Coordinates of C-alpha atoms in Angstrom, one line a residue:
M1 CA 0.0 0.0 0.0
E2 CA 2.8 2.4 0.9
T3 CA 4.5 1.9 -2.4
L4 CA 1.3 2.7 -4.3
E5 CA 0.9 5.9 -2.3
N6 CA 4.4 6.9 -3.0
E7 CA 3.9 6.2 -6.7
E8 CA 0.8 8.4 -6.7
K9 CA 2.8 11.2 -5.0
D10 CA 5.5 10.9 -7.6
N11 CA 3.0 11.0 -10.4
I12 CA 1.4 14.2 -8.9
E13 CA 4.9 15.8 -8.6
V14 CA 5.6 14.9 -12.3
E15 CA 2.3 16.3 -13.4
K16 CA 3.1 19.5 -11.5
L17 CA 6.5 19.8 -13.1
K18 CA 4.9 19.2 -16.6
L19 CA 2.3 22.0 -15.9
E20 CA 5.1 24.4 -14.8
Q21 CA 7.2 23.6 -17.9
E22 CA 4.2 24.2 -20.1
K23 CA 3.5 27.6 -18.5
E24 CA 7.1 28.6 -19.1
M25 CA 6.8 27.6 -22.7
L26 CA 3.9 29.9 -23.3

């Protein structure tokens, strides 16, 4: 269970980074 939670957290962090990068591109 803990590993799944960690993976979800990592995924959210990655999504946040992607969004930030997209903003910079605009």
